[in-house]
Short mmCIF file of C-alpha atoms and ligand atoms in Angstrom, two decimals:
data_model
loop_
_atom_site.label_atom_id
_atom_site.label_comp_id
_atom_site.label_asym_id
_atom_site.label_seq_id
_atom_site.Cartn_x
_atom_site.Cartn_y
_atom_site.Cartn_z
CA MET A 1 -95.23 -40.96 -39.34
CA ILE A 2 -98.92 -40.19 -38.86
CA ILE A 3 -101.05 -43.20 -38.02
CA SER A 4 -104.68 -42.55 -38.76
CA SER A 5 -105.96 -45.82 -40.22
CA PRO A 6 -105.34 -49.49 -39.46
CA SER A 7 -103.39 -49.89 -42.69
CA ASP A 8 -100.86 -47.25 -41.58
CA TYR A 9 -99.65 -49.75 -39.00
CA ARG A 10 -98.34 -52.11 -41.66
CA ALA A 11 -95.85 -49.52 -42.90
CA ALA A 12 -94.96 -48.59 -39.32
CA ALA A 13 -94.34 -52.24 -38.48
CA GLN A 14 -92.09 -52.64 -41.50
CA LYS A 15 -89.97 -49.74 -40.33
CA ARG A 16 -89.64 -51.18 -36.88
CA LEU A 17 -89.11 -54.89 -37.41
CA PRO A 18 -86.07 -56.76 -38.66
CA PRO A 19 -86.89 -58.08 -42.15
CA PHE A 20 -87.21 -61.72 -41.17
CA LEU A 21 -89.92 -60.91 -38.64
CA PHE A 22 -91.78 -58.51 -40.90
CA HIS A 23 -91.88 -61.05 -43.73
CA TYR A 24 -92.88 -63.86 -41.38
CA LEU A 25 -95.89 -61.72 -40.41
CA ASP A 26 -96.72 -60.16 -43.73
CA GLY A 27 -96.12 -63.08 -46.07
CA GLY A 28 -98.19 -65.98 -47.28
CA ALA A 29 -97.75 -69.25 -49.11
CA TYR A 30 -96.13 -69.72 -52.51
CA ALA A 31 -97.10 -66.92 -54.93
CA GLU A 32 -99.38 -65.33 -52.30
CA LYS A 33 -102.40 -65.40 -54.61
CA THR A 34 -104.76 -66.43 -51.82
CA LEU A 35 -103.25 -63.88 -49.46
CA ARG A 36 -104.08 -61.13 -51.97
CA ARG A 37 -107.50 -62.59 -52.76
CA ASN A 38 -108.42 -62.58 -49.09
CA VAL A 39 -107.95 -58.84 -48.93
CA GLU A 40 -109.26 -57.99 -52.40
CA ASP A 41 -112.38 -60.16 -52.30
CA LEU A 42 -113.43 -58.60 -49.01
CA ALA A 43 -112.68 -55.09 -50.22
CA ASN A 44 -114.83 -55.79 -53.30
CA VAL A 45 -117.92 -56.71 -51.28
CA ALA A 46 -120.39 -53.88 -51.93
CA LEU A 47 -122.88 -52.92 -49.24
CA ARG A 48 -126.29 -51.31 -49.72
CA GLN A 49 -126.35 -47.78 -48.41
CA ARG A 50 -129.60 -46.92 -46.61
CA VAL A 51 -130.36 -43.57 -45.01
CA LEU A 52 -132.74 -41.69 -42.74
CA LYS A 53 -133.37 -44.37 -40.16
CA ASP A 54 -132.67 -43.39 -36.57
CA MET A 55 -129.20 -44.77 -35.92
CA SER A 56 -128.58 -43.12 -32.55
CA GLN A 57 -128.90 -46.38 -30.55
CA LEU A 58 -126.32 -48.45 -32.31
CA ASP A 59 -124.98 -51.53 -30.50
CA THR A 60 -121.91 -53.41 -31.76
CA SER A 61 -121.87 -56.06 -29.03
CA ILE A 62 -122.59 -59.76 -29.44
CA GLU A 63 -122.90 -62.80 -27.26
CA LEU A 64 -120.80 -65.78 -28.20
CA PHE A 65 -120.46 -69.02 -26.26
CA GLY A 66 -122.05 -67.34 -23.25
CA GLU A 67 -119.54 -64.45 -23.28
CA LYS A 68 -120.28 -60.86 -24.16
CA LEU A 69 -117.95 -59.25 -26.71
CA SER A 70 -118.11 -55.48 -27.22
CA MET A 71 -117.81 -56.10 -30.96
CA PRO A 72 -117.77 -59.24 -33.13
CA VAL A 73 -114.00 -59.39 -33.22
CA ALA A 74 -111.42 -61.48 -31.37
CA LEU A 75 -107.65 -61.51 -31.70
CA ALA A 76 -106.63 -64.53 -33.78
CA PRO A 77 -103.97 -66.90 -32.52
CA VAL A 78 -100.65 -65.73 -33.97
CA GLY A 79 -97.58 -67.81 -33.25
CA LEU A 80 -94.61 -65.87 -31.84
CA THR A 81 -96.75 -62.80 -31.05
CA GLY A 82 -94.34 -62.18 -28.19
CA MET A 83 -91.54 -61.49 -30.64
CA PHE A 84 -93.24 -58.45 -32.13
CA ALA A 85 -93.15 -56.50 -28.88
CA ARG A 86 -91.77 -57.17 -25.44
CA ARG A 87 -93.99 -59.81 -23.77
CA GLY A 88 -96.20 -59.28 -26.81
CA GLU A 89 -98.94 -61.71 -25.81
CA VAL A 90 -99.39 -59.83 -22.53
CA GLN A 91 -99.63 -56.49 -24.33
CA ALA A 92 -102.05 -57.69 -27.01
CA ALA A 93 -104.21 -59.62 -24.56
CA GLN A 94 -104.50 -56.66 -22.22
CA ALA A 95 -105.52 -54.34 -25.05
CA ALA A 96 -108.19 -56.84 -26.14
CA ASP A 97 -109.37 -57.31 -22.58
CA ARG A 98 -109.78 -53.58 -22.00
CA LYS A 99 -111.72 -53.32 -25.23
CA GLY A 100 -114.05 -56.08 -24.08
CA ILE A 101 -113.08 -58.66 -26.65
CA ALA A 102 -111.37 -62.04 -26.48
CA PHE A 103 -107.70 -62.84 -27.00
CA CYS A 104 -106.87 -66.26 -28.38
CA MET A 105 -103.39 -67.43 -27.41
CA SER A 106 -101.48 -69.50 -29.96
CA SER A 107 -100.03 -72.74 -28.63
CA VAL A 108 -96.71 -71.50 -30.00
CA SER A 109 -96.62 -68.29 -28.01
CA VAL A 110 -93.65 -66.69 -26.32
CA CYS A 111 -95.45 -65.98 -23.04
CA PRO A 112 -96.87 -69.11 -21.45
CA ILE A 113 -100.56 -69.55 -20.66
CA GLU A 114 -99.93 -69.08 -16.95
CA GLU A 115 -98.38 -65.64 -17.48
CA VAL A 116 -101.20 -64.15 -19.53
CA ALA A 117 -104.49 -65.70 -18.39
CA PRO A 118 -104.41 -64.34 -14.79
CA LEU A 119 -103.93 -60.77 -16.03
CA LEU A 120 -107.27 -60.70 -17.85
CA SER A 121 -110.74 -59.88 -16.60
CA ARG A 122 -112.33 -62.41 -18.94
CA PRO A 123 -111.38 -65.97 -19.84
CA MET A 124 -108.62 -66.30 -22.41
CA TRP A 125 -109.19 -68.47 -25.49
CA PHE A 126 -106.56 -71.01 -26.41
CA GLN A 127 -105.51 -72.45 -29.76
CA LEU A 128 -104.03 -75.87 -30.29
CA TYR A 129 -102.35 -77.48 -33.28
CA VAL A 130 -102.46 -81.13 -34.17
CA LEU A 131 -99.03 -82.42 -33.27
CA LYS A 132 -97.54 -85.89 -33.40
CA ASP A 133 -96.42 -85.23 -29.84
CA ARG A 134 -99.78 -85.91 -28.20
CA GLY A 135 -98.06 -85.43 -24.84
CA PHE A 136 -97.60 -81.74 -25.64
CA MET A 137 -101.22 -81.46 -26.70
CA LYS A 138 -102.48 -83.06 -23.52
CA ASN A 139 -100.16 -80.97 -21.36
CA ALA A 140 -101.25 -77.75 -23.09
CA LEU A 141 -104.94 -78.63 -22.75
CA GLU A 142 -104.58 -79.40 -19.08
CA ARG A 143 -102.72 -76.18 -18.43
CA ALA A 144 -105.20 -74.11 -20.47
CA GLN A 145 -108.09 -75.65 -18.58
CA ALA A 146 -106.39 -75.09 -15.23
CA ALA A 147 -105.81 -71.42 -16.17
CA GLY A 148 -109.54 -70.96 -16.84
CA CYS A 149 -109.40 -70.69 -20.63
CA SER A 150 -112.91 -70.92 -22.06
CA THR A 151 -112.90 -71.53 -25.81
CA LEU A 152 -110.55 -73.97 -27.50
CA MET A 153 -109.66 -73.33 -31.10
CA PHE A 154 -108.42 -76.42 -32.72
CA THR A 155 -106.50 -75.60 -35.89
CA VAL A 156 -106.84 -78.26 -38.56
CA ASP A 157 -105.42 -76.63 -41.67
CA MET A 158 -101.82 -77.29 -40.77
CA PRO A 159 -101.26 -81.05 -41.06
CA THR A 160 -98.19 -80.00 -43.00
CA PRO A 161 -96.50 -76.60 -43.29
CA GLY A 162 -97.34 -74.35 -46.24
CA ALA A 163 -94.59 -73.40 -48.70
CA ARG A 164 -93.64 -69.94 -47.48
CA TYR A 165 -90.85 -68.71 -49.65
CA ARG A 166 -90.48 -65.32 -48.01
CA ASP A 167 -89.47 -67.19 -44.86
CA ALA A 168 -86.98 -69.25 -46.81
CA HIS A 169 -85.43 -66.12 -48.28
CA SER A 170 -85.37 -64.23 -45.00
CA GLY A 171 -83.78 -67.03 -43.00
CA MET A 172 -86.89 -67.58 -40.89
CA SER A 173 -87.54 -71.14 -41.97
CA GLY A 174 -84.30 -72.44 -40.41
CA PRO A 175 -82.76 -73.78 -38.32
CA ASN A 176 -79.94 -72.94 -40.66
CA ALA A 177 -76.91 -70.75 -40.97
CA ALA A 178 -78.84 -67.90 -42.60
CA MET A 179 -81.15 -67.67 -39.65
CA ARG A 180 -78.31 -67.75 -37.18
CA ARG A 181 -76.63 -64.91 -39.08
CA TYR A 182 -79.88 -63.02 -38.95
CA TRP A 183 -80.19 -63.48 -35.24
CA GLN A 184 -76.73 -62.04 -34.79
CA SER A 185 -77.27 -59.15 -37.19
CA VAL A 186 -80.59 -58.13 -35.67
CA MET A 187 -79.28 -57.65 -32.17
CA HIS A 188 -79.33 -53.93 -32.77
CA PRO A 189 -79.84 -52.26 -29.39
CA THR A 190 -82.83 -50.17 -30.46
CA TRP A 191 -85.18 -52.90 -31.40
CA ALA A 192 -83.53 -55.64 -29.35
CA TRP A 193 -84.80 -53.73 -26.33
CA ASP A 194 -88.22 -53.19 -27.84
CA VAL A 195 -88.82 -56.78 -28.74
CA GLY A 196 -87.28 -58.01 -25.55
CA LEU A 197 -84.35 -59.98 -26.87
CA HIS A 198 -81.61 -58.49 -24.74
CA GLY A 199 -79.03 -60.53 -26.57
CA LYS A 200 -80.75 -63.80 -25.78
CA PRO A 201 -82.99 -65.94 -27.89
CA HIS A 202 -86.61 -65.97 -26.86
CA ASP A 203 -88.01 -68.78 -24.84
CA LEU A 204 -91.10 -70.34 -26.38
CA GLY A 205 -93.15 -70.43 -23.20
CA ASN A 206 -95.70 -73.15 -23.77
CA ILE A 207 -93.33 -75.63 -25.36
CA SER A 208 -90.53 -74.99 -22.87
CA ARG A 209 -92.89 -75.56 -19.93
CA TYR A 210 -93.72 -78.93 -21.43
CA LEU A 211 -90.16 -79.93 -22.36
CA GLY A 212 -88.75 -78.52 -19.13
CA LYS A 213 -86.01 -76.49 -20.81
CA THR A 214 -85.49 -73.17 -22.60
CA VAL A 215 -86.76 -73.38 -26.16
CA GLY A 216 -85.37 -70.74 -28.53
CA LEU A 217 -86.63 -70.00 -32.01
CA GLU A 218 -84.36 -72.53 -33.68
CA ASP A 219 -85.36 -75.32 -31.32
CA TYR A 220 -88.97 -74.39 -31.85
CA ILE A 221 -88.76 -74.54 -35.62
CA GLY A 222 -87.01 -77.89 -35.35
CA TYR A 223 -89.57 -79.21 -32.87
CA LEU A 224 -92.55 -78.05 -34.87
CA GLY A 225 -91.06 -79.25 -38.15
CA ALA A 226 -90.74 -82.76 -36.74
CA ASN A 227 -94.22 -82.72 -35.26
CA PHE A 228 -96.69 -81.94 -38.03
CA ASP A 229 -99.10 -84.82 -38.29
CA PRO A 230 -100.61 -85.49 -41.71
CA SER A 231 -102.39 -88.61 -40.42
CA ILE A 232 -104.95 -86.63 -38.43
CA SER A 233 -108.68 -87.24 -38.99
CA TRP A 234 -111.94 -86.45 -37.16
CA LYS A 235 -111.59 -89.65 -35.11
CA ASP A 236 -108.36 -88.34 -33.56
CA LEU A 237 -110.18 -85.31 -32.23
CA GLU A 238 -112.72 -87.19 -30.16
CA TRP A 239 -110.57 -87.38 -27.06
CA ILE A 240 -110.07 -83.63 -27.19
CA ARG A 241 -113.79 -82.95 -27.51
CA ASP A 242 -114.41 -85.27 -24.56
CA PHE A 243 -111.56 -83.80 -22.51
CA TRP A 244 -112.26 -80.09 -23.10
CA LYS A 245 -115.04 -78.72 -20.90
CA GLY A 246 -115.66 -75.46 -22.78
CA PRO A 247 -116.67 -74.69 -26.36
CA MET A 248 -114.55 -76.31 -29.06
CA VAL A 249 -114.09 -74.51 -32.35
CA ILE A 250 -112.54 -76.07 -35.46
CA LYS A 251 -110.30 -73.52 -37.19
CA GLY A 252 -109.44 -73.83 -40.86
CA ILE A 253 -112.69 -74.81 -42.59
CA LEU A 254 -113.11 -73.72 -46.20
CA ASP A 255 -115.65 -76.15 -47.61
CA PRO A 256 -119.35 -76.70 -46.81
CA GLU A 257 -118.85 -80.49 -46.56
CA ASP A 258 -116.17 -80.04 -43.89
CA ALA A 259 -118.45 -77.58 -42.10
CA LYS A 260 -121.19 -80.22 -42.03
CA ASP A 261 -118.68 -82.74 -40.68
CA ALA A 262 -117.85 -80.28 -37.90
CA VAL A 263 -121.55 -80.12 -36.99
CA ARG A 264 -121.77 -83.94 -37.00
CA PHE A 265 -118.64 -84.13 -34.87
CA GLY A 266 -120.32 -81.95 -32.27
CA ALA A 267 -118.11 -78.87 -32.49
CA ASP A 268 -119.51 -75.65 -31.07
CA GLY A 269 -118.10 -73.50 -33.82
CA ILE A 270 -115.90 -73.30 -36.89
CA VAL A 271 -113.52 -70.69 -38.18
CA VAL A 272 -113.85 -70.23 -41.91
CA SER A 273 -110.23 -69.54 -42.67
CA ASN A 274 -107.37 -70.28 -45.02
CA HIS A 275 -104.88 -69.38 -42.30
CA GLY A 276 -104.47 -65.89 -43.72
CA GLY A 277 -103.23 -67.28 -47.05
CA ARG A 278 -100.31 -69.02 -45.35
CA GLN A 279 -101.14 -72.64 -46.13
CA LEU A 280 -102.39 -73.70 -49.58
CA ASP A 281 -101.96 -70.95 -52.11
CA GLY A 282 -104.72 -70.93 -54.72
CA VAL A 283 -107.58 -71.90 -52.43
CA LEU A 284 -110.64 -69.67 -52.21
CA SER A 285 -110.53 -66.53 -50.16
CA ALA A 286 -112.45 -66.77 -46.90
CA ALA A 287 -114.90 -64.12 -48.15
CA HIS A 288 -115.61 -66.19 -51.25
CA ALA A 289 -115.96 -69.49 -49.37
CA LEU A 290 -118.14 -68.17 -46.56
CA PRO A 291 -121.63 -67.78 -48.12
CA ALA A 292 -121.89 -71.44 -49.19
CA ILE A 293 -120.71 -72.56 -45.76
CA ALA A 294 -123.26 -70.29 -44.08
CA ASP A 295 -125.97 -71.76 -46.33
CA ALA A 296 -124.95 -75.24 -45.17
CA VAL A 297 -124.59 -74.77 -41.40
CA LYS A 298 -125.72 -71.32 -40.22
CA GLY A 299 -127.70 -71.62 -37.01
CA GLN A 300 -126.46 -75.16 -36.29
CA ILE A 301 -122.98 -74.06 -35.22
CA LYS A 302 -121.31 -70.70 -34.61
CA ILE A 303 -119.48 -69.42 -37.65
CA LEU A 304 -116.36 -67.38 -37.09
CA ALA A 305 -114.33 -66.13 -40.04
CA ASP A 306 -110.93 -64.64 -40.65
CA SER A 307 -108.36 -64.07 -43.41
CA GLY A 308 -108.10 -60.68 -45.05
CA ILE A 309 -109.87 -58.47 -42.50
CA ARG A 310 -107.99 -55.19 -42.36
CA ASN A 311 -110.54 -52.74 -40.89
CA GLY A 312 -113.93 -52.43 -39.25
CA LEU A 313 -115.74 -52.20 -42.55
CA ASP A 314 -114.34 -55.64 -43.46
CA VAL A 315 -115.80 -56.99 -40.21
CA VAL A 316 -119.26 -55.82 -41.27
CA ARG A 317 -118.71 -57.34 -44.72
CA MET A 318 -117.69 -60.71 -43.25
CA ILE A 319 -120.79 -60.74 -41.07
CA ALA A 320 -123.01 -59.83 -44.01
CA LEU A 321 -121.47 -62.80 -45.85
CA GLY A 322 -122.54 -65.15 -43.05
CA ALA A 323 -120.17 -64.96 -40.06
CA ASP A 324 -121.35 -64.61 -36.45
CA CYS A 325 -117.97 -63.26 -35.33
CA THR A 326 -114.57 -62.51 -36.84
CA LEU A 327 -110.91 -62.92 -35.95
CA ILE A 328 -108.15 -60.53 -36.91
CA GLY A 329 -104.54 -61.61 -37.31
CA ARG A 330 -102.08 -59.36 -39.10
CA ALA A 331 -104.13 -56.21 -38.44
CA PHE A 332 -103.47 -56.38 -34.70
CA VAL A 333 -99.90 -57.64 -34.96
CA TYR A 334 -98.81 -54.77 -37.24
CA ALA A 335 -100.10 -52.41 -34.54
CA LEU A 336 -98.43 -54.39 -31.79
CA ALA A 337 -95.10 -54.29 -33.61
CA ALA A 338 -95.40 -50.57 -34.27
CA ALA A 339 -96.70 -49.33 -30.93
CA GLY A 340 -97.18 -52.16 -28.42
CA GLN A 341 -100.30 -52.35 -26.30
CA ALA A 342 -101.27 -48.76 -27.13
CA GLY A 343 -101.10 -49.62 -30.82
CA VAL A 344 -103.40 -52.62 -30.43
CA ALA A 345 -105.81 -50.55 -28.32
CA HIS A 346 -105.78 -47.84 -30.99
CA VAL A 347 -106.36 -50.22 -33.88
CA LEU A 348 -109.29 -51.80 -32.02
CA ASP A 349 -110.80 -48.35 -31.45
CA LEU A 350 -110.41 -47.63 -35.16
CA PHE A 351 -112.11 -50.93 -35.99
CA GLU A 352 -115.03 -50.00 -33.78
CA LYS A 353 -115.36 -46.54 -35.31
CA GLU A 354 -115.29 -47.98 -38.82
CA MET A 355 -117.91 -50.56 -37.88
CA ARG A 356 -120.14 -47.83 -36.55
CA VAL A 357 -119.85 -45.83 -39.76
CA ALA A 358 -120.65 -48.93 -41.80
CA MET A 359 -123.63 -49.84 -39.62
CA THR A 360 -124.98 -46.29 -39.62
CA LEU A 361 -124.84 -45.99 -43.38
CA THR A 362 -126.36 -49.41 -43.98
CA SER A 363 -129.01 -48.67 -41.35
CA VAL A 364 -128.46 -51.58 -39.00
CA ASN A 365 -128.62 -50.99 -35.26
CA ARG A 366 -127.51 -54.43 -34.11
CA ILE A 367 -125.04 -57.02 -35.29
CA ALA A 368 -127.84 -59.58 -35.61
CA ASP A 369 -129.36 -57.38 -38.32
CA ILE A 370 -126.24 -57.58 -40.47
CA THR A 371 -127.41 -60.22 -42.92
CA PRO A 372 -126.93 -60.99 -46.62
CA THR A 373 -129.72 -58.47 -47.34
CA LEU A 374 -127.03 -55.82 -46.83
CA LEU A 375 -125.13 -57.09 -49.85
CA VAL A 376 -125.71 -55.57 -53.23
CA PRO A 377 -126.82 -58.52 -55.37
CA GLU A 378 -124.29 -59.36 -58.05
CA SER A 379 -125.21 -57.60 -61.26
C1 FNR B 401 -100.99 -67.08 -37.96
N1 FNR B 401 -102.09 -67.92 -37.84
C2 FNR B 401 -102.09 -68.91 -36.87
N2 FNR B 401 -103.18 -69.70 -36.69
C3 FNR B 401 -103.21 -70.62 -35.71
O1 FNR B 401 -104.22 -71.30 -35.56
N3 FNR B 401 -102.12 -70.78 -34.88
C4 FNR B 401 -100.99 -70.05 -35.01
O2 FNR B 401 -100.04 -70.21 -34.26
C5 FNR B 401 -100.94 -69.10 -36.08
N4 FNR B 401 -99.81 -68.38 -36.29
C6 FNR B 401 -99.83 -67.33 -37.20
C7 FNR B 401 -98.72 -66.51 -37.33
C8 FNR B 401 -98.78 -65.41 -38.17
C9 FNR B 401 -97.59 -64.50 -38.27
C10 FNR B 401 -99.95 -65.12 -38.91
C11 FNR B 401 -100.06 -63.92 -39.79
C12 FNR B 401 -101.04 -65.96 -38.81
C13 FNR B 401 -103.34 -67.66 -38.60
C14 FNR B 401 -104.23 -66.67 -37.85
O3 FNR B 401 -104.78 -67.24 -36.71
C15 FNR B 401 -105.38 -66.19 -38.74
O4 FNR B 401 -106.08 -67.30 -39.25
C16 FNR B 401 -104.92 -65.30 -39.89
O5 FNR B 401 -103.91 -64.42 -39.47
C17 FNR B 401 -106.09 -64.50 -40.43
O6 FNR B 401 -105.72 -63.75 -41.52
P1 FNR B 401 -105.32 -62.20 -41.45
O7 FNR B 401 -106.27 -61.51 -40.50
O8 FNR B 401 -103.91 -62.16 -40.96
O9 FNR B 401 -105.46 -61.78 -42.87
#
């Protein structure tokens, strides 16, 4: 199979992965309306073509929270990344590092913080969920800080799990008999080697370090299921803001009023996100929600955005809509599943090339010049 564009990796990943993992990655909540809107609304953003300006000195880099990124892209926190390729977090993080961009580790990763952070030339970012088990949160924050992580992404759009019916059908949302059957049936030697199972369940690194025992996928789903905390409010976050020394970014903002609350709270940034369409189906796409949020808080707080970005052109679109930086989720994990670290490196190169084409043909030399003036006004 010839891989020439980022979207080719989705099909390659589907060939490679057992169905329950592919659908866990690819799927969204309920009828997946928001998942589709994320992609379609971005793809429908029209840019103004401008020509005959000297575009030979194009620079895709940005500075964010005192760090230089070679392009306005970071790898989003994706739980269980280490199941899509052997020691998947290591592979993805190294590809990001070599490209000069940040890797954000999910708190529910396979590889623990301590395994990945020391391998990188730049500080790792770390993502945390709100969990009833505040002991886990504190332990994870301490360990992330000790490992030199810089930016904390605090994910607030998961006080309760979304209704993900693909996971229910595939056996992923266990622990249940269907999932156990799946685990047994997917121990095919070809991919068991590739994804590092070797006949054993994975150990969920960060949680097992905290609990002091091996935590397989079933234990993890049970632990997480019992630990969502719908009681959470801004007040509960104050100890984290006071504890964390680096920048704190609130991930999962979709409304200008919540964005203003994040500014009042003293956050350094927000991620405009609907969790890739995995939480509440029917909410606005990130691309649709972003301009009003940028109107409300741009310049007062850094605005990151994700959900639906599938190529470098989408990155330029998201920035034109008001983002300072973007995160990519599925786009890098499809590549990781299909071709490991080399796949992630390749997809990041493709993103950069596509960004350069988009910047050249809209006549912007620097990311800071990508503004709403690039958008074709709605007719
Ligand atoms: C996620 N996402 C996510 N977010 C988070 O804060 N912590 C997490 O552990 C996860 N886990 C996770 C698993 C999988 C399989 C996916 C696809 C996504 C959401 C992620 O960070 C990001 O917001 C979305 O993936 C962005 O949408 P796209 O780029 O996938 O369309």
